[in-house]
């Protein structure tokens, strides 16, 4: 997207012209004076909606602008435009210009990839980097795997496509999809089943979604039944994709996963994306950890998902020090239903209802408390039902009861931290904030002698929402049970409500008894955040092919942002969403690709460092060999739990015993010449933290310097099983002001016991 097109947009789906729209109607961009908004409106969007409805009843607003300008775009007749000109706050308007090219893929914009001078330009969009994805396969007919304009496949590539059920390799693969293999011998060995589609073809959708997120080609006209309309693209849109199907509907076995990773290494992938994990396994029993070690030894960058078992501490998987572990957060986009009451009040909620019609007009509205009375619901099934679902775990129950009663529509007041997972309504439904309750209930009470009414408009996409990102409640949290002394997760990436390609044979969801299928789906999970990071890693490899996997990971971590788009600390969706997230939820913070390409300093590590770590973890030499596949004897000289990692975690006794924790680190200057850095420490109230030396002076590129961090003090649990978590950061700032190399620090009384 060109800079002059980088508008903050709210895309409201504009239906096709119908008989009740005058032939003279045209589209206009309307500038409004934001400061002129009258009191009583919850947002500028509701003010714009009300203004337009008063001036031009029935007109469709299809964008709202809130940054490059303030105002909206709408289609309306010229006569009603004159009425609009007299509205309060009107500044000016002009006809929409059909020559402008739209480009609304959103997570690349949110991550800054499409900005002029960004990482896309520097990396040539990841061209010739090969991203391997171990998952449920691929839907090769998806336009995300078109190879338009791509040069020949790199000569170093050793992989290929194999044919099978409903999968003709000669037709499926091309210069984009350069490999497609299947691995199911473990399925056959462990169960007596017949695999329905014995080929790399994806019949689930998950693998197509993750691989197209990482490196899908641009696809115009993408949407999820009208939501998120625009062009879908992967993070590295000119990278090549190799898919390894190891997850099957008939069963998933670790042997198949490990075989897939093994083949990917042999084929020559540069990045390996693994949106899967195994809970509570030590490294020597975890095929992902084992396979990832081999990949790392051969220079392959491995990106993994943190898991979806949040928000309690300690349930993270893939806490492996030689991989990138990715947590999941929101983006600055919401999918909404707009509720307009009979008195003109507008309330905006969250919904991904995909059914038709896309709006409900002037229906009766009734409040039925918690919506736990099936008789009352049945008696009001022809109405829009308002439900109070603010008590614990009541949202799912209220939605179920309303759906069973076949009500006209449901409005659900809730702060449920998992509410985004309920947006895929099978009937017309909208999730509303409890803050909307007074306006709704006041209107219903005032209308008690008449009939309260409500209209709902679906297929609404709101962009540039704040705050964002927010860490998702479901995203698994550290410490890592497999290796507690290495702080995990590493980074936060977009993972909530992500649009990407889908297997067209896989059901997306139901609307009533109707099964819905489509080319794109919107889903959530760390499975979605992982390929975002994988694609960014591919871009970094394109620019810095000489970097080790640890250097790439370090660059992504030390340049990540701990702030959201309001410049406040990233929040945690768990609870009321007002608490700052800790590094046990977000790691170093939200990935920032543009800064990651030039991090200033990196923390490097190699196979021998990880071996010394496992020695200090009291692994037997046999167990270490299982992971590291060493031909020579295991050398545990210099064994240490203190890995050269871009983050710190210090464990303290929960009884308040004073302690001291020391960490040694080495950084490498990857800037273009001499540089001097000073240490700046933040947070960890009540503890003492020292950095020695506090200045690092580098004579040139690739020079290394060491420093030590010491944390002293005591922590004590306020109550049993209520772990204390303090967090802060150490940032090395260069004298020229060009680089800030930030590392998160956690001090906690959480358990440091390893598996």
XYZ file of C-alpha atoms in Angstrom:
755
model
C 0.000 0.000 0.000
C 1.317 3.438 -0.917
C 1.789 5.837 2.051
C -0.953 8.108 0.800
C -3.341 5.179 0.880
C -2.449 4.183 4.450
C -5.779 5.334 5.843
C -7.301 4.000 9.035
C -10.455 2.443 7.692
C -13.618 0.960 9.069
C -15.069 -1.159 6.297
C -18.833 -1.510 6.456
C -20.099 -3.850 3.779
C -22.114 -1.996 1.161
C -24.824 -4.204 -0.355
C -25.622 -4.049 -4.024
C -27.952 -1.309 -5.236
C -31.613 -2.205 -5.001
C -34.869 -0.755 -6.295
C -35.299 1.580 -3.301
C -32.017 3.411 -4.061
C -32.553 6.269 -6.459
C -30.735 5.982 -9.793
C -29.007 9.309 -9.113
C -27.260 7.909 -6.014
C -23.483 8.164 -5.971
C -20.627 7.553 -3.563
C -19.079 10.441 -1.661
C -16.284 10.943 0.836
C -17.538 13.185 3.613
C -15.224 15.170 5.903
C -16.553 15.810 9.414
C -15.315 18.024 12.266
C -14.532 15.468 14.978
C -14.668 18.127 17.723
C -18.269 18.973 16.808
C -19.640 15.625 18.003
C -22.527 16.297 20.418
C -22.473 14.781 23.883
C -24.445 11.587 24.310
C -22.829 9.684 21.467
C -20.674 6.739 22.495
C -18.345 7.044 19.515
C -17.778 8.985 16.327
C -19.077 6.000 14.376
C -22.444 6.177 16.138
C -22.549 9.956 15.528
C -21.794 9.505 11.829
C -24.423 6.757 11.580
C -27.012 8.965 13.244
C -26.116 12.010 11.103
C -26.332 10.044 7.886
C -29.597 8.355 8.895
C -31.196 11.739 9.622
C -30.053 13.310 6.353
C -30.378 10.332 4.054
C -32.560 7.504 5.432
C -31.533 4.196 3.927
C -28.121 5.421 2.771
C -25.255 3.001 3.214
C -22.066 4.030 4.977
C -19.254 1.785 3.820
C -16.135 3.357 5.358
C -15.295 5.429 8.376
C -12.021 7.362 8.482
C -10.364 8.325 11.735
C -6.722 9.190 11.037
C -5.808 10.622 7.629
C -9.088 12.466 7.946
C -12.241 12.360 10.025
C -15.439 11.377 8.333
C -16.965 8.635 6.256
C -17.839 7.424 2.790
C -21.406 6.730 1.822
C -23.665 6.205 -1.162
C -26.637 8.567 -1.338
C -28.689 10.659 -3.809
C -27.521 14.174 -4.650
C -30.657 15.735 -3.095
C -29.962 14.097 0.262
C -26.337 15.172 0.019
C -27.554 18.754 0.207
C -29.375 17.929 3.448
C -26.220 16.313 4.786
C -24.262 19.497 4.042
C -26.401 21.309 6.609
C -25.682 18.737 9.331
C -23.723 19.669 12.420
C -20.015 19.060 11.974
C -20.113 18.778 8.171
C -16.891 20.126 6.635
C -16.830 19.106 2.982
C -17.385 16.237 0.583
C -16.323 15.059 -2.852
C -17.178 12.159 -5.141
C -15.443 8.854 -4.566
C -12.670 8.228 -7.131
C -13.032 4.813 -8.743
C -9.431 4.892 -10.014
C -8.019 4.291 -6.507
C -6.817 0.702 -6.055
C -7.895 -0.890 -2.777
C -5.461 -3.095 -0.806
C -6.914 -4.116 2.598
C -4.955 -7.126 3.833
C -4.669 -6.189 7.457
C -2.067 -7.989 9.537
C 0.777 -6.899 7.176
C -0.357 -3.300 7.670
C -0.692 -3.796 11.422
C 2.877 -5.131 11.512
C 4.185 -2.333 9.294
C 5.354 -4.660 6.528
C 3.723 -2.705 3.712
C 5.115 0.693 4.689
C 7.536 2.380 2.306
C 11.053 1.263 3.147
C 9.694 -1.630 5.192
C 10.837 -5.216 5.421
C 8.850 -6.281 2.357
C 10.936 -4.015 0.153
C 14.220 -4.900 1.868
C 13.607 -8.647 1.541
C 11.953 -8.582 -1.904
C 8.895 -10.052 -0.189
C 10.857 -13.112 0.922
C 11.564 -14.277 -2.614
C 13.360 -17.648 -2.790
C 13.136 -18.333 0.955
C 11.459 -21.707 1.448
C 8.958 -22.046 4.293
C 8.086 -25.568 5.406
C 4.785 -26.147 7.219
C 3.965 -29.338 9.129
C 0.189 -29.451 9.470
C -2.986 -30.967 7.981
C -1.952 -30.550 4.345
C -2.834 -28.054 1.654
C -5.725 -27.097 -0.624
C -3.616 -26.498 -3.757
C -6.418 -24.908 -5.804
C -6.437 -21.920 -3.440
C -5.258 -18.760 -5.150
C -2.848 -18.307 -2.236
C -0.588 -20.816 -4.017
C -0.542 -19.139 -7.422
C 2.974 -18.620 -8.746
C 2.326 -15.534 -10.890
C 5.612 -13.771 -11.604
C 7.796 -16.035 -9.491
C 11.194 -17.073 -10.876
C 12.207 -20.742 -11.116
C 12.398 -22.799 -7.942
C 15.816 -22.387 -6.255
C 18.253 -25.039 -7.483
C 19.134 -25.984 -3.909
C 15.597 -27.295 -3.315
C 15.507 -31.095 -3.007
C 11.834 -31.648 -2.210
C 8.969 -32.673 -4.459
C 5.222 -33.212 -4.574
C 3.675 -36.637 -4.284
C 0.364 -37.658 -5.767
C -2.408 -39.397 -3.901
C -6.138 -39.376 -3.347
C -7.640 -36.301 -5.042
C -4.161 -34.843 -5.427
C -2.386 -34.772 -8.793
C 1.122 -33.548 -8.043
C 1.697 -32.416 -11.623
C -1.255 -30.035 -11.393
C -1.069 -29.127 -7.709
C 2.499 -27.908 -7.397
C 4.248 -25.032 -9.113
C 6.843 -22.353 -8.419
C 4.942 -21.301 -5.298
C 3.883 -24.621 -3.809
C 7.208 -26.388 -4.280
C 6.607 -29.400 -2.060
C 3.738 -31.476 -0.720
C 4.287 -34.740 1.165
C 2.226 -36.950 3.473
C 3.260 -38.883 6.584
C 0.818 -41.355 8.101
C 2.689 -44.538 8.801
C 2.227 -43.836 12.492
C -1.524 -43.703 11.981
C -1.548 -47.081 10.296
C 0.812 -48.547 12.860
C -1.285 -47.468 15.820
C -4.829 -47.938 14.591
C -6.855 -50.068 12.243
C -8.256 -47.329 10.023
C -8.772 -46.502 6.400
C -7.628 -42.995 5.537
C -10.272 -41.378 3.359
C -7.971 -38.906 1.596
C -4.532 -40.482 1.556
C -2.590 -37.587 0.067
C -1.249 -34.157 0.987
C -4.690 -32.666 0.345
C -6.057 -30.731 3.299
C -9.535 -31.868 4.355
C -9.466 -29.967 7.648
C -8.510 -26.403 6.675
C -5.956 -25.756 9.420
C -2.895 -26.442 7.261
C -4.129 -24.293 4.390
C -4.824 -21.465 6.827
C -1.390 -21.578 8.470
C 0.668 -21.965 5.296
C -1.174 -19.169 3.485
C -0.728 -16.938 6.536
C 3.017 -17.505 6.494
C 3.676 -17.144 2.781
C 0.499 -16.997 0.706
C 0.426 -15.116 -2.583
C -1.839 -12.041 -2.823
C -5.506 -12.903 -3.414
C -7.874 -10.042 -4.204
C -11.547 -10.192 -3.331
C -11.016 -12.245 -0.188
C -13.534 -12.186 2.658
C -15.310 -14.325 5.207
C -18.933 -13.998 4.056
C -18.516 -10.242 3.724
C -16.252 -9.696 6.722
C -12.596 -8.593 6.270
C -13.026 -7.786 2.592
C -9.841 -7.078 0.681
C -6.670 -8.769 -0.511
C -5.376 -11.709 1.503
C -1.592 -12.114 1.628
C 0.941 -14.042 3.637
C 3.688 -12.385 5.640
C 6.283 -13.409 3.032
C 4.159 -13.328 -0.134
C 6.962 -14.292 -2.559
C 8.476 -17.022 -0.417
C 8.027 -20.638 -1.519
C 5.839 -23.069 0.416
C 6.457 -26.730 1.180
C 3.706 -28.595 3.020
C 4.160 -31.753 5.091
C 0.900 -33.412 6.090
C 1.336 -35.181 9.412
C -1.916 -34.336 11.208
C -4.843 -36.494 10.161
C -8.530 -36.659 10.970
C -7.986 -40.371 11.552
C -5.333 -39.705 14.198
C -2.115 -37.839 14.920
C 1.053 -39.543 16.063
C 4.424 -38.169 17.056
C 6.209 -40.485 14.682
C 4.526 -38.874 11.719
C 5.360 -35.389 12.974
C 8.995 -36.252 13.463
C 9.151 -37.872 10.008
C 7.698 -34.744 8.474
C 10.272 -32.527 10.196
C 13.000 -34.879 9.143
C 11.930 -34.704 5.499
C 11.638 -30.938 5.620
C 15.231 -30.672 6.803
C 16.390 -32.991 4.060
C 14.464 -31.070 1.439
C 16.190 -27.836 2.363
C 13.574 -25.580 3.949
C 14.863 -22.330 5.425
C 12.071 -21.813 7.925
C 9.915 -24.459 9.582
C 6.498 -23.445 10.901
C 4.943 -25.741 13.500
C 1.484 -24.722 14.697
C 1.259 -27.718 16.959
C 2.687 -28.863 20.244
C 2.779 -31.592 22.863
C 2.046 -30.761 26.480
C 4.253 -31.703 29.402
C 6.962 -33.673 27.649
C 10.680 -33.347 28.382
C 12.821 -32.599 25.351
C 13.945 -36.185 24.895
C 10.308 -37.336 24.583
C 9.133 -34.406 22.465
C 9.460 -34.996 18.703
C 9.100 -31.277 18.059
C 12.028 -30.470 20.338
C 14.075 -33.287 18.838
C 13.299 -32.456 15.236
C 13.768 -28.752 15.872
C 17.242 -29.368 17.313
C 18.286 -31.122 14.132
C 16.794 -28.320 12.064
C 18.625 -25.711 14.115
C 21.915 -27.575 13.662
C 21.454 -27.243 9.903
C 20.598 -23.567 10.055
C 16.815 -23.919 9.779
C 14.779 -21.409 11.787
C 11.916 -23.101 13.678
C 8.820 -21.199 14.770
C 6.283 -22.842 17.105
C 2.981 -22.042 18.798
C 2.789 -21.494 22.561
C -0.494 -23.402 22.933
C -4.096 -22.484 23.692
C -4.289 -23.454 27.370
C -4.239 -19.981 28.954
C -4.622 -18.027 31.090
C -3.148 -19.930 34.054
C 0.622 -19.904 34.405
C 2.780 -22.857 33.418
C 0.728 -24.517 30.674
C 2.826 -23.365 27.732
C 4.180 -25.965 25.350
C 7.110 -25.696 22.956
C 9.161 -24.057 25.690
C 12.220 -25.265 23.819
C 15.211 -22.890 23.905
C 16.250 -23.526 20.290
C 12.890 -22.543 18.769
C 10.821 -19.373 18.669
C 7.742 -19.751 20.887
C 4.893 -17.479 19.804
C 1.973 -16.210 21.896
C -1.266 -14.903 20.413
C -2.765 -11.424 20.469
C -5.445 -9.345 18.832
C -5.057 -6.934 15.922
C -6.604 -3.486 15.502
C -9.657 -4.876 13.740
C -13.020 -6.063 15.002
C -15.898 -7.820 13.314
C -19.134 -6.280 14.393
C -22.858 -6.176 14.447
C -24.361 -2.676 14.651
C -27.495 -2.525 16.792
C -29.785 0.474 16.299
C -32.607 0.972 18.782
C -35.966 2.481 17.960
C -34.927 5.831 19.419
C -31.877 6.049 17.147
C -29.329 4.936 19.742
C -26.562 2.920 18.089
C -24.581 0.213 19.877
C -21.656 -1.588 18.262
C -20.908 -5.161 19.275
C -18.874 -8.130 18.117
C -20.188 -10.719 15.677
C -19.142 -12.976 12.825
C -22.636 -14.148 11.970
C -22.320 -15.242 8.316
C -25.935 -15.918 7.454
C -28.480 -14.147 5.308
C -30.122 -11.751 5.355
C -27.270 -9.586 6.569
C -29.559 -7.280 8.501
C -32.613 -7.459 10.721
C -34.973 -4.530 10.545
C -37.284 -3.091 13.169
C -37.858 -6.216 15.261
C -39.306 -6.312 18.748
C -36.753 -6.127 21.569
C -37.086 -7.772 24.987
C -34.799 -8.210 28.008
C -34.910 -11.723 29.489
C -32.295 -11.536 32.210
C -29.765 -14.347 32.007
C -31.790 -16.057 29.231
C -31.910 -19.223 31.290
C -35.692 -19.663 31.066
C -36.507 -21.728 27.994
C -40.239 -20.998 28.305
C -39.727 -17.237 28.291
C -37.347 -17.547 25.363
C -39.834 -19.633 23.363
C -42.596 -17.118 24.031
C -40.385 -14.348 22.606
C -38.783 -16.210 19.726
C -40.011 -13.644 17.191
C -38.023 -10.897 18.944
C -34.487 -9.708 19.453
C -33.629 -11.038 22.898
C -31.245 -9.151 25.211
C -29.391 -11.447 27.631
C -27.297 -10.605 30.685
C -24.368 -13.010 30.377
C -22.012 -11.164 32.729
C -21.761 -13.883 35.374
C -18.983 -16.470 35.182
C -19.325 -18.965 32.328
C -22.823 -17.744 31.452
C -22.126 -16.637 27.864
C -22.046 -20.103 26.360
C -25.182 -21.100 28.223
C -27.094 -17.993 27.155
C -26.105 -18.455 23.511
C -27.115 -22.118 23.628
C -30.528 -21.403 25.171
C -31.283 -18.582 22.730
C -30.294 -20.752 19.780
C -32.392 -23.676 21.000
C -35.395 -21.375 21.310
C -34.838 -20.190 17.723
C -35.121 -16.521 18.659
C -35.039 -13.864 15.942
C -31.689 -12.632 17.257
C -29.698 -12.539 20.465
C -27.773 -9.685 22.112
C -25.398 -10.852 24.845
C -23.962 -8.521 27.471
C -20.663 -9.992 28.648
C -17.058 -9.412 29.588
C -16.202 -13.088 29.153
C -12.436 -13.189 28.503
C -12.997 -15.920 25.909
C -15.794 -14.014 24.140
C -13.987 -13.787 20.795
C -14.328 -17.563 20.479
C -18.121 -17.145 20.563
C -18.376 -14.657 17.687
C -19.064 -17.356 15.067
C -22.802 -17.319 15.671
C -24.988 -19.970 14.041
C -27.967 -17.621 14.372
C -28.137 -13.808 14.369
C -26.225 -12.792 17.466
C -24.089 -9.938 18.762
C -21.802 -9.763 21.802
C -22.122 -6.425 23.610
C -20.165 -4.787 26.385
C -21.858 -4.478 29.806
C -21.140 -0.758 29.420
C -23.936 -0.738 26.834
C -26.459 -2.124 29.334
C -27.703 1.229 30.769
C -28.597 2.618 27.337
C -30.299 -0.595 26.266
C -32.242 -1.135 29.479
C -33.207 2.544 29.728
C -34.644 2.434 26.219
C -36.575 -0.783 26.916
C -37.996 0.661 30.165
C -38.995 3.927 28.474
C -40.756 1.953 25.765
C -42.706 -0.258 28.156
C -46.042 1.196 27.025
C -45.106 0.801 23.399
C -43.020 -1.859 21.711
C -39.235 -1.581 21.978
C -37.602 -2.095 18.592
C -34.126 -2.948 17.384
C -32.411 -3.327 14.022
C -29.123 -5.161 13.478
C -26.609 -4.849 10.654
C -24.023 -7.612 10.211
C -20.948 -7.908 7.949
C -19.294 -4.903 9.580
C -15.495 -4.676 9.767
C -14.024 -2.026 12.051
C -10.340 -1.174 11.626
C -7.916 0.831 13.760
C -9.537 -0.235 17.013
C -7.755 0.473 20.276
C -6.089 -0.841 22.275
C -4.252 -3.388 20.156
C -2.636 -5.756 20.478
C -4.145 -7.349 23.584
C -2.854 -10.760 24.574
C -5.587 -13.385 24.092
C -6.910 -15.162 27.169
C -6.464 -18.581 25.585
C -2.773 -18.016 24.785
C -0.677 -20.313 26.990
C 1.578 -18.742 29.591
C 5.004 -19.528 30.938
C 7.055 -20.546 32.793
C 7.933 -23.439 30.555
C 7.669 -26.750 32.362
C 10.195 -28.291 29.983
C 12.856 -25.643 30.681
C 11.809 -23.126 33.359
C 15.127 -21.240 33.377
C 14.539 -19.896 29.856
C 11.764 -17.312 29.782
C 8.935 -18.295 27.431
C 7.019 -17.377 25.322
C 9.423 -15.362 23.201
C 7.150 -12.947 21.337
C 3.542 -12.017 20.692
C 2.091 -12.040 17.163
C -1.367 -11.634 15.567
C -3.427 -14.741 16.259
C -6.991 -13.714 17.060
C -9.655 -13.679 14.346
C -7.244 -14.077 11.438
C -8.489 -14.328 7.845
C -6.642 -16.796 5.608
C -7.316 -19.422 2.959
C -9.263 -22.562 3.765
C -9.931 -26.030 2.403
C -13.108 -25.700 0.374
C -14.312 -29.180 1.306
C -14.058 -28.471 5.047
C -17.131 -27.127 6.810
C -16.541 -23.648 8.169
C -19.606 -23.598 10.406
C -23.361 -24.040 10.501
C -26.127 -21.498 10.190
C -29.108 -23.349 11.493
C -28.985 -26.668 9.690
C -27.113 -25.256 6.695
C -23.430 -26.158 6.353
C -21.224 -23.321 5.151
C -18.152 -23.766 2.978
C -15.782 -21.149 1.630
C -12.351 -20.240 0.319
C -11.427 -18.264 3.433
C -12.007 -18.616 7.140
C -11.478 -16.474 10.220
C -10.134 -18.427 13.192
C -8.118 -17.813 16.345
C -5.268 -19.459 18.203
C -1.535 -19.566 18.632
C -1.698 -21.717 15.488
C -2.393 -18.433 13.714
C 0.254 -16.359 15.518
C 2.998 -18.905 14.773
C 2.883 -18.567 10.955
C 2.882 -14.780 11.259
C 6.231 -15.077 13.029
C 7.371 -17.746 10.573
C 6.718 -15.439 7.648
C 8.562 -12.569 9.309
C 11.490 -14.910 9.985
C 11.508 -15.790 6.280
C 11.799 -12.099 5.419
C 14.695 -11.703 7.854
C 16.451 -14.737 6.370
C 16.114 -13.174 2.936
C 17.941 -10.055 4.142
C 20.398 -11.811 6.467
C 21.082 -15.331 5.155
C 24.281 -15.390 7.234
C 22.426 -15.118 10.554
C 22.039 -18.193 12.752
C 18.552 -19.231 13.907
C 19.407 -17.824 17.353
C 20.400 -14.481 15.816
C 17.099 -14.281 13.908
C 15.171 -15.098 17.080
C 17.185 -12.526 19.036
C 16.467 -9.826 16.445
C 12.735 -10.519 16.659
C 12.778 -10.517 20.465
C 14.941 -7.489 21.259
C 13.065 -5.243 18.824
C 9.575 -6.375 19.870
C 7.282 -3.744 21.335
C 5.893 -3.912 24.868
C 3.426 -1.114 24.028
C 0.094 -1.162 22.214
C -1.217 1.339 19.679
C -2.133 3.771 22.459
C 1.524 3.704 23.599
C 0.444 2.085 26.885
C 1.737 -1.316 28.061
C 0.148 -4.236 26.207
C -2.929 -5.404 28.130
C -4.060 -8.892 29.064
C -7.570 -9.862 27.916
C -7.887 -12.125 30.962
C -10.038 -10.486 33.635
C -11.271 -7.015 32.678
C -8.492 -6.442 30.155
C -7.089 -3.495 32.082
C -4.020 -5.176 33.570
C -0.654 -4.949 31.876
C 0.435 -8.287 30.441
C 3.580 -9.845 31.863
C 6.388 -11.437 29.832
C 4.985 -14.813 30.912
C 2.132 -13.999 28.500
C 3.794 -11.897 25.786
C 7.498 -12.655 26.067
C 9.486 -9.704 24.767
C 6.371 -8.136 23.250
C 4.691 -7.748 19.877
C 6.859 -8.441 16.841
C 8.064 -5.370 14.953
C 9.455 -6.559 11.585
C 10.786 -3.209 10.435
C 13.009 -2.856 13.511
C 13.968 -6.544 13.559
C 15.845 -6.269 10.267
C 18.417 -3.986 11.932
C 18.547 -4.837 15.668
C 21.989 -3.442 16.519
C 22.982 -6.301 18.838
C 22.096 -9.996 18.878
C 22.354 -12.772 21.458
C 23.735 -15.796 19.641
C 23.772 -19.458 20.679
C 24.575 -22.761 19.026
C 24.182 -26.512 19.539
C 26.996 -26.724 22.104
C 25.275 -24.090 24.270
C 22.056 -26.073 24.318
C 23.955 -29.262 25.168
C 25.535 -27.537 28.176
C 22.062 -26.380 29.195
C 20.702 -29.931 29.082
C 23.701 -31.117 31.103
C 22.813 -28.597 33.808
C 19.193 -29.792 33.653
C 20.531 -33.163 34.844
C 19.652 -34.975 31.658
C 21.526 -38.227 31.266
C 24.009 -38.461 28.441
C 21.660 -40.877 26.691
C 18.814 -38.385 26.941
C 21.021 -35.593 25.603
C 22.074 -37.754 22.686
C 18.420 -38.453 21.956
C 17.876 -34.737 21.445
C 21.211 -33.656 19.998
C 21.990 -36.810 17.974
C 25.656 -36.486 18.865
C 28.118 -38.894 17.292
C 30.848 -38.040 19.797
C 30.677 -38.347 23.563
C 28.602 -35.776 25.399
C 30.827 -33.063 26.839
C 29.253 -31.457 29.913
C 32.212 -29.206 30.713
C 30.862 -25.757 31.537
C 27.310 -26.999 32.120
C 25.031 -24.072 32.944
C 21.345 -23.234 33.212
C 22.268 -19.687 32.228
C 21.798 -19.772 28.462
C 22.857 -16.784 26.360
C 19.247 -15.756 25.744
C 17.644 -12.332 25.059
C 15.482 -12.522 28.209
C 15.782 -13.263 31.929
C 13.716 -15.164 34.492
C 14.675 -15.319 38.181
C 12.951 -17.678 40.615
C 12.662 -16.754 44.291
C 11.483 -18.773 47.287
C 7.806 -18.030 47.986
C 8.442 -17.873 51.746
C 10.299 -14.571 51.472
C 13.842 -15.868 51.810
C 16.300 -13.294 50.461
C 18.293 -14.375 47.438
C 20.621 -13.356 44.663
C 20.345 -14.415 41.035
C 23.158 -13.885 38.525
C 23.048 -13.988 34.730
C 25.903 -13.727 32.231
C 25.263 -12.620 28.663
C 27.226 -12.000 25.472
C 26.046 -9.725 22.679
C 27.353 -9.381 19.140
C 27.404 -6.081 17.307
C 25.596 -6.505 13.968
C 25.506 -2.790 13.265
C 27.621 -1.384 10.459
C 30.504 -0.072 12.570
C 31.721 1.067 15.974
C 29.030 1.706 18.579
C 28.627 2.437 22.278
C 25.652 1.311 24.358
C 24.390 2.214 27.834
C 22.195 0.021 30.039
C 18.785 1.264 31.168
C 16.798 -0.769 33.700
C 13.049 -0.493 34.316
C 10.598 -2.174 36.712
C 11.115 -4.932 39.335
C 9.945 -2.708 42.181
C 11.284 -3.863 45.532
C 14.256 -5.709 44.064
C 17.746 -4.450 43.336
C 19.154 -4.967 39.857
C 22.678 -4.195 38.721
C 24.315 -4.457 35.302
C 28.101 -4.756 35.052
C 29.485 -3.145 32.998
C 26.769 -0.592 32.395
C 28.393 0.513 29.118
C 29.464 -1.582 26.149
C 31.845 -0.142 23.579
C 32.274 -1.955 20.245
C 35.159 -1.197 17.912
C 33.436 -2.675 14.851
C 30.907 -5.039 13.360
C 30.782 -8.635 14.686
C 32.663 -7.714 17.857
C 31.351 -9.405 21.017
C 30.978 -8.034 24.547
C 29.927 -9.697 27.803
C 28.000 -8.347 30.769
C 26.443 -9.622 33.996
C 23.043 -8.984 35.554
C 22.507 -9.478 39.295
C 19.054 -9.414 40.921
C 18.902 -9.238 44.708
C 16.005 -9.218 47.126
C 13.086 -11.290 48.283
C 9.560 -12.115 47.196
C 6.785 -13.652 49.247
C 3.430 -15.064 48.228
C 0.531 -13.138 49.724
C -1.491 -16.345 49.894
C -0.860 -20.032 49.137
C -0.783 -20.809 45.410
C -0.856 -17.102 44.522
C 2.468 -16.697 42.802
C 4.125 -13.299 42.681
C 5.220 -12.143 39.221
C 7.273 -8.956 38.914
C 8.551 -7.833 35.567
C 10.757 -5.198 34.089
C 13.344 -4.808 31.365
C 16.962 -4.173 30.518
C 17.512 -2.032 27.430
C 20.832 -1.301 25.784
C 20.597 2.094 24.079
C 23.306 3.216 21.677
C 24.714 6.712 22.000
C 23.562 7.648 18.495
C 19.947 6.869 19.425
C 19.532 4.454 16.528
C 19.191 1.189 18.442
C 17.276 0.073 21.526
C 17.971 -3.566 22.371
C 15.379 -4.570 24.962
C 15.199 -7.746 27.074
C 12.290 -8.571 29.421
C 13.042 -9.617 32.998
C 10.744 -11.674 35.227
C 11.162 -12.295 38.946
C 8.651 -14.777 40.317
C 7.765 -17.230 43.051
C 6.205 -19.602 40.488
C 7.529 -23.140 40.494
C 10.869 -23.703 38.789
C 10.439 -27.472 38.747
C 11.128 -28.993 35.334
C 9.631 -32.079 33.776
